[in-house]
Short mmCIF file of C-alpha atoms and ligand atoms in Angstrom, two decimals:
data_model
loop_
_atom_site.label_atom_id
_atom_site.label_comp_id
_atom_site.label_asym_id
_atom_site.label_seq_id
_atom_site.Cartn_x
_atom_site.Cartn_y
_atom_site.Cartn_z
CA UNK A 1 -0.02 -0.30 0.18
CA UNK A 2 2.75 2.60 1.28
CA UNK A 3 4.30 1.84 -2.66
CA UNK A 4 1.01 2.27 -4.06
CA UNK A 5 0.46 5.36 -2.48
CA UNK A 6 3.85 6.90 -3.53
CA UNK A 7 3.53 5.76 -7.15
CA UNK A 8 0.23 7.10 -7.46
CA UNK A 9 0.77 10.36 -6.01
CA UNK A 10 3.89 10.72 -8.28
CA UNK A 11 1.70 9.29 -11.38
CA UNK A 12 -0.98 11.89 -10.65
CA UNK A 13 1.00 15.08 -10.00
CA UNK A 14 2.82 13.97 -13.63
CA UNK A 15 -0.31 13.70 -15.55
CA UNK A 16 -1.96 16.66 -14.04
CA UNK A 17 0.78 18.68 -15.61
CA UNK A 18 0.85 16.91 -18.84
CA UNK A 19 3.84 15.72 -17.84
CA UNK A 20 5.66 11.90 -18.56
CA UNK A 21 5.38 9.66 -15.81
CA UNK A 22 8.99 7.05 -15.56
CA UNK A 23 9.36 3.84 -14.16
CA UNK A 24 13.18 3.10 -13.05
CA UNK A 25 13.66 0.08 -11.25
CA UNK A 26 16.48 1.01 -8.32
CA UNK A 27 18.01 -2.48 -8.68
CA UNK A 28 21.72 -1.50 -7.51
CA UNK A 29 21.40 -3.11 -4.17
CA UNK A 30 21.10 -7.27 -5.00
CA UNK A 31 21.99 -8.86 -1.88
CA UNK A 32 19.70 -6.76 -0.55
CA UNK A 33 16.53 -7.35 -2.92
CA UNK A 34 15.39 -10.62 -4.51
CA UNK A 35 15.42 -9.92 -8.62
CA UNK A 36 12.37 -12.48 -8.83
CA UNK A 37 10.14 -9.37 -6.50
CA UNK A 38 11.30 -6.64 -9.48
CA UNK A 39 8.63 -8.20 -12.01
CA UNK A 40 5.71 -7.84 -9.91
CA UNK A 41 6.36 -3.71 -9.50
CA UNK A 42 5.66 -3.74 -13.20
CA UNK A 43 2.69 -6.20 -12.97
CA UNK A 44 1.19 -4.37 -9.86
CA UNK A 45 1.38 -0.42 -11.67
CA UNK A 46 -0.28 -1.73 -14.52
CA UNK A 47 -3.08 -3.59 -12.95
CA UNK A 48 -4.30 -0.08 -11.38
CA UNK A 49 -3.84 1.40 -14.64
CA UNK A 50 -0.78 3.45 -13.63
CA UNK A 51 1.04 3.16 -17.40
CA UNK A 52 4.31 4.63 -17.81
CA UNK A 53 6.38 6.35 -20.88
CA UNK A 54 9.05 4.91 -22.17
CA UNK A 55 11.30 1.71 -21.56
CA UNK A 56 11.35 0.74 -18.07
CA UNK A 57 14.84 2.25 -17.09
CA UNK A 58 16.76 -0.28 -14.70
CA UNK A 59 19.82 1.54 -12.65
CA UNK A 60 21.97 -1.99 -12.69
CA UNK A 61 22.69 -1.03 -16.18
CA UNK A 62 24.32 2.34 -15.53
CA UNK A 63 27.54 1.58 -13.55
CA UNK A 64 29.68 2.79 -16.33
CA UNK A 65 27.76 6.39 -15.60
CA UNK A 66 28.39 5.76 -11.83
CA UNK A 67 31.47 5.42 -12.14
CA UNK A 68 32.65 8.00 -14.53
CA UNK A 69 30.71 10.33 -11.70
CA UNK A 70 32.78 8.62 -8.85
CA UNK A 71 36.14 9.18 -10.80
CA UNK A 72 34.89 12.85 -11.18
CA UNK A 73 34.37 13.95 -7.41
CA UNK A 74 37.59 12.25 -6.73
CA UNK A 75 39.54 14.12 -9.19
CA UNK A 76 38.28 17.20 -7.50
CA UNK A 77 38.90 16.24 -3.94
CA UNK A 78 35.45 15.54 -2.91
CA UNK A 79 36.13 12.07 -1.82
CA UNK A 80 37.68 10.18 0.48
CA UNK A 81 38.03 6.42 1.63
CA UNK A 82 36.63 5.58 5.10
CA UNK A 83 37.35 2.62 7.24
CA UNK A 84 34.69 2.73 9.90
CA UNK A 85 32.74 0.05 10.89
CA UNK A 86 29.53 0.02 11.96
CA UNK A 87 30.50 0.18 15.87
CA UNK A 88 32.70 3.60 15.21
CA UNK A 89 30.36 5.35 13.19
CA UNK A 90 29.10 8.25 14.53
CA UNK A 91 25.41 9.74 14.35
CA UNK A 92 23.38 9.12 11.47
CA UNK A 93 26.16 7.04 10.18
CA UNK A 94 28.84 9.84 9.99
CA UNK A 95 32.69 8.96 9.79
CA UNK A 96 33.91 11.14 12.59
CA UNK A 97 37.22 9.37 12.54
CA UNK A 98 40.46 10.76 10.64
CA UNK A 99 39.36 8.37 7.75
CA UNK A 100 40.25 11.51 5.38
CA UNK A 101 43.80 11.59 6.28
CA UNK A 102 44.12 8.05 5.39
CA UNK A 103 45.75 6.41 2.29
CA UNK A 104 45.57 3.31 -0.34
CA UNK A 105 43.22 1.09 2.45
CA UNK A 106 40.26 -0.68 1.25
CA UNK A 107 36.95 0.78 2.91
CA UNK A 108 34.10 2.18 1.62
CA UNK A 109 34.00 6.04 -0.57
CA UNK A 110 32.65 8.88 1.12
CA UNK A 111 31.40 12.12 -0.06
CA UNK A 112 32.92 15.14 2.07
CA UNK A 113 29.99 17.74 2.02
CA UNK A 114 31.46 20.94 0.74
CA UNK A 115 30.16 23.76 3.40
CA UNK A 116 28.22 26.18 1.02
CA UNK A 117 26.08 22.69 0.15
CA UNK A 118 22.42 23.48 0.00
CA UNK A 119 20.73 22.72 3.92
CA UNK A 120 16.77 23.66 2.36
CA UNK A 121 14.93 22.03 -0.48
CA UNK A 122 11.77 24.07 -1.64
CA UNK A 123 9.32 21.44 -1.50
CA UNK A 124 6.23 21.26 -3.58
CA UNK A 125 3.88 19.81 -1.12
CA UNK A 126 5.51 20.95 1.83
CA UNK A 127 6.62 24.31 1.25
CA UNK A 128 10.49 24.88 2.11
CA UNK A 129 12.19 22.35 4.54
CA UNK A 130 15.06 22.61 6.32
CA UNK A 131 17.73 20.16 7.90
CA UNK A 132 20.74 21.93 9.06
CA UNK A 133 22.03 18.62 10.65
CA UNK A 134 23.05 15.96 8.33
CA UNK A 135 26.72 14.60 8.99
CA UNK A 136 29.34 16.40 7.02
CA UNK A 137 30.07 13.28 4.57
CA UNK A 138 28.19 10.25 3.48
CA UNK A 139 28.98 7.16 1.44
CA UNK A 140 28.73 6.88 -2.29
CA UNK A 141 30.43 3.51 -2.73
CA UNK A 142 29.92 0.71 -0.25
CA UNK A 143 33.03 -1.85 1.33
CA UNK A 144 31.67 -4.15 -0.92
CA UNK A 145 32.67 -2.13 -4.05
CA UNK A 146 27.85 -1.78 -4.81
CA UNK A 147 27.32 1.91 -5.61
CA UNK A 148 25.53 3.87 -3.23
CA UNK A 149 21.95 4.74 -3.45
CA UNK A 150 22.54 8.29 -2.99
CA UNK A 151 25.10 8.70 -5.86
CA UNK A 152 23.01 6.40 -8.83
CA UNK A 153 19.83 8.20 -7.49
CA UNK A 154 21.48 11.41 -7.93
CA UNK A 155 23.44 10.67 -11.72
CA UNK A 156 20.30 9.05 -13.06
CA UNK A 157 17.93 11.78 -12.20
CA UNK A 158 19.95 14.16 -13.83
CA UNK A 159 21.14 11.55 -17.11
CA UNK A 160 17.30 10.90 -17.61
CA UNK A 161 16.77 14.62 -17.31
CA UNK A 162 13.49 14.25 -14.78
CA UNK A 163 12.27 17.48 -14.31
CA UNK A 164 10.35 16.30 -11.11
CA UNK A 165 10.97 14.03 -8.35
CA UNK A 166 8.11 13.23 -6.49
CA UNK A 167 8.44 10.55 -3.49
CA UNK A 168 7.94 9.53 0.09
CA UNK A 169 8.97 11.78 2.65
CA UNK A 170 10.83 9.35 4.25
CA UNK A 171 13.38 9.93 1.20
CA UNK A 172 13.53 13.75 2.14
CA UNK A 173 17.21 13.75 3.84
CA UNK A 174 18.16 11.39 0.40
CA UNK A 175 17.40 14.16 -1.66
CA UNK A 176 18.92 17.01 0.33
CA UNK A 177 22.49 14.73 -0.41
CA UNK A 178 21.16 14.37 -3.85
CA UNK A 179 21.09 17.90 -4.11
CA UNK A 180 24.50 18.34 -2.74
CA UNK A 181 25.92 15.76 -5.54
CA UNK A 182 24.03 17.95 -8.25
CA UNK A 183 25.63 21.11 -6.91
CA UNK A 184 29.21 19.84 -6.65
CA UNK A 185 28.60 18.10 -10.13
CA UNK A 186 27.95 21.72 -11.60
CA UNK A 187 24.19 20.82 -12.11
CA UNK A 188 20.92 22.10 -11.41
CA UNK A 189 18.67 19.57 -9.41
CA UNK A 190 15.62 18.60 -10.29
CA UNK A 191 12.39 19.81 -8.02
CA UNK A 192 11.16 17.22 -5.42
CA UNK A 193 7.65 16.61 -3.85
CA UNK A 194 7.69 14.53 -0.96
CA UNK A 195 4.45 12.35 -0.45
CA UNK A 196 3.33 10.96 3.13
CA UNK A 197 4.18 8.01 4.23
CA UNK A 198 1.76 5.01 5.07
CA UNK A 199 2.78 3.95 8.62
CA UNK A 200 1.70 0.80 10.97
CA UNK A 201 0.04 1.53 14.54
CA UNK A 202 3.81 2.25 15.97
CA UNK A 203 4.47 5.05 13.34
CA UNK A 204 7.39 2.85 11.40
CA UNK A 205 6.61 2.71 7.51
CA UNK A 206 5.20 0.05 5.78
CA UNK A 207 7.91 -1.77 3.68
CA UNK A 208 8.03 -5.68 2.61
CA UNK A 209 11.04 -5.12 5.04
CA UNK A 210 8.62 -4.15 7.99
CA UNK A 211 6.62 -7.32 6.99
CA UNK A 212 3.96 -5.61 5.46
CA UNK A 213 1.72 -7.34 3.12
CA UNK A 214 1.52 -6.76 -0.93
CA UNK A 215 -1.52 -5.23 -2.06
CA UNK A 216 -4.43 -7.50 -3.26
CA UNK A 217 -4.02 -7.20 -7.04
CA UNK A 218 -7.48 -7.96 -8.01
CA UNK A 219 -8.91 -5.07 -6.02
CA UNK A 220 -7.40 -2.19 -7.99
CA UNK A 221 -10.46 0.13 -7.24
CA UNK A 222 -10.81 -0.34 -4.11
CA UNK A 223 -6.76 -0.01 -3.67
CA UNK A 224 -6.81 3.56 -5.70
CA UNK A 225 -9.15 4.78 -3.22
CA UNK A 226 -7.53 3.85 -0.16
CA UNK A 227 -4.40 5.69 -1.59
CA UNK A 228 -6.76 8.75 -3.08
CA UNK A 229 -8.09 9.44 0.68
CA UNK A 230 -4.68 8.70 1.92
CA UNK A 231 -3.55 11.63 -0.20
CA UNK A 232 -6.20 13.97 0.68
CA UNK A 233 -7.82 13.90 -2.40
CA UNK A 234 -11.39 13.62 -3.19
CA UNK A 235 -12.28 9.76 -4.28
CA UNK A 236 -14.31 9.37 -7.33
CA UNK A 237 -18.42 8.41 -6.67
CA UNK A 238 -18.96 4.55 -6.59
CA UNK A 239 -20.39 4.60 -9.76
CA UNK A 240 -17.05 5.19 -11.31
CA UNK A 241 -16.09 1.75 -11.55
CA UNK A 242 -12.76 1.15 -13.55
CA UNK A 243 -9.14 2.19 -12.79
CA UNK A 244 -8.69 4.23 -15.92
CA UNK A 245 -12.26 6.34 -15.24
CA UNK A 246 -10.81 6.82 -11.58
CA UNK A 247 -7.62 7.94 -12.65
CA UNK A 248 -8.88 10.11 -14.86
CA UNK A 249 -11.10 12.13 -12.61
CA UNK A 250 -7.96 11.85 -9.93
CA UNK A 251 -6.47 13.47 -12.59
CA UNK A 252 -8.28 16.33 -12.81
CA UNK A 253 -8.78 16.83 -9.12
CA UNK A 254 -5.17 16.54 -7.82
CA UNK A 255 -4.80 19.15 -5.90
CA UNK A 256 -1.01 19.66 -4.47
CA UNK A 257 -2.00 21.58 -1.29
CA UNK A 258 -3.93 18.88 0.50
CA UNK A 259 -0.53 16.60 1.00
CA UNK A 260 0.74 19.39 3.44
CA UNK A 261 -1.67 18.82 6.39
CA UNK A 262 -0.83 14.99 7.03
CA UNK A 263 1.59 14.21 9.37
CA UNK A 264 5.50 13.66 8.60
ZN1 ZN B 1 35.89 6.86 8.39
#
């Protein structure tokens, strides 16, 4: 349900502005993700009438572009190698040891945040969001050699020419980190809008990792109505009974300012 809400919010925001909507599968983290489960994402979107433009983009196939950017950042002196383990990292996963002065080590690679890096986002739904407490560095390449999500996503969003990135509010800090990378690369960031996220009763994000049930793709109309209600949008009358018509009405009725009243 959490994923459907994010997909629907992003779809409606794009369509209501006569925009295109793209599907990218962020599959650069194979140890954690079950490859077979990616197939269910397009099927689930299609069963809800959420059709995308162009081919599906797989982040795992963009390794070369990610490595190129790493080299660029390294040559410009923005990266350092870090030997810290989970036990020695500081608050919010920051490297607080003297890893910046070490040479020829096998560890993770970190981006050192420049002092003039952005610390606020003009969010399309929430208004200006400010975060002054983010650590002065973060991982861009993991110890196991995998490119980190922050770097891959920052680069892919630029290279694919996205104008707007709409996603869950749990990723607001990530958006800011990606903006830091964009600025360092001398590129303009897309605009960001962060949607309320679906949580369980104790306030944890509902996701497969936290054991949330998959939604029933046999009841797409009801699922869409629930997702619309969650996003603070009007739900179509009951006699509107196919996904295409529900989405068409929801596109016409889409209101960005209905999203900022939700708890984040
Ligand atoms: Zn370190």
